[in-house]
Amino acid sequence: MDIKIDYIPTNKQALYHASTADEVLYGGAAGGGKSKATVMEAFIDGMEHPGVHSYLFRNTYPELRDTLVKEAQLSIPKELGRYIGSDHDYRLQNGTVLHFRYARNLIDAYNYQGAEMNRLFIDELTKFKKEIFDFLLTRVRAPKSLNVKPFKRFTANPGGIGHGWVKSMFIDALEPYKIHKIRTYSNTLKRETVVTRQYIPALVTDNPHLTEDYIIQLESLPEALRKALLEGNWNMFEGQVFTEWVNDPNNYQTRQKTHVIDPFVIPSDWKRYRSFDWGYSKPFSVGYWAEDHSGRLYRYHEIYGTEKDPVTRITKEPNRGLYMSVDKVADLVKAYEDKYEKGQTIIGYADPSIFADNGMPDGSIARIFERKGIYWQPADNSRIPGKMQVHYRLAFDADGLPMMYIFSNCKDFIRTIPTLVYDLNDVEDVDTECEDHIYDDTRYMCMARPIKQRKNMMPKKIWTPQDDPLNMIERPIVTTPYDSLGKVFNNIRV
């Protein structure tokens, strides 16, 4: 019996199907055929490997029903299997089962604690929090008797609660199309393990089946949503808090129309500050600031509590703290200042909560720092006024100059601030589920040196190569006396 499968993959879909990587993200613009590719990959793989159990996830059940389940019912020939609505499973005749599931939160995810996921598919990954993703990964395994190697396949559009960690894990870290080896050391196995990872960008123009009306509809959307869904721009998306943010390597030296600039030696007569947001299971953040004679702030160094790649110094696990004691964090701050800030007067501002002793035998966090010679003042922790002060500082004047600059060595500021999104339940505030620790220490600094309201004079962003949505532009290496300290900074492992 001849069975016709009505599916001719696009070039990008074919790359997705042909990938040999352990983990693949197929993502970017809307309309690239990602949901179709997800279902067909699970189906075709299931036909080639009888008896496998593939799990296909969306964030909510309505999304699951209206996308993946609907696509499976339309695309999988009835002769080869049937969908069991009561179980949300598609059972193929060869014993393979496609399990259609959703996970809105960790409670939902824990329902799959006993599941054995031979293949894991997650559609619209940016709608998931990192902890849900991490838990689902622990369920991916296969018995040796099945003779298959488990894999994971993901799709995503820019934007959403998971935008930051997805961008960090797949977009910032990976050259598109290339399969990268991610090496980690297993303490249990006592050897190095390797996971291969690939990012395949998707554009609306990749899909020949879409009508011109759909593209025109995307073109008519508000700017941020249009750039995310039509152009696949990961640097500008709907719900982004700090839309003023610009990181343009071409202007690092001119310091115009960019917030990120090349490092330079801080003049000795500028005031210096540090700001602090405590974290244990989540990252702590210490920011170092200088203020010029016009009141402009420069973030010139940061100590951020995440595990770093030993070569690139880039955060390996976004929003995961070091579980470091207060004493050790204080020692890091002390070590840095003894080497690089000797003789400098630094005023410190920190979250007021660190001054509460909470029955701790060593006293408050602030007291522990004090015993190391590091002193803090309680910061103004007002959330909305603090957010507005950050907006005012990021705003550009008519000459393209902001009131806040970030040195290019402050990689975690550059990584996290553009990814912050609004809280759906408090639409004026930042969603605290984001990686907001550097934002918090920045907010404390801005509230300590408040400025008057400034209107952003920069025109709406126009799509240019400088926007660098894949972060592929090579960063210039500038030789300055400050840069010569970089090798020593790298020895402070935070």
CSV table of C-alpha atoms in Angstrom, one decimal, residues 51 91 131 364:
chain,number,residue,atom,x,y,z
A,51,GLY,CA,9.2,2.0,20.0
A,91,ARG,CA,0.4,6.2,18.7
A,131,GLU,CA,14.2,26.0,35.6
A,364,SER,CA,24.2,40.9,58.9
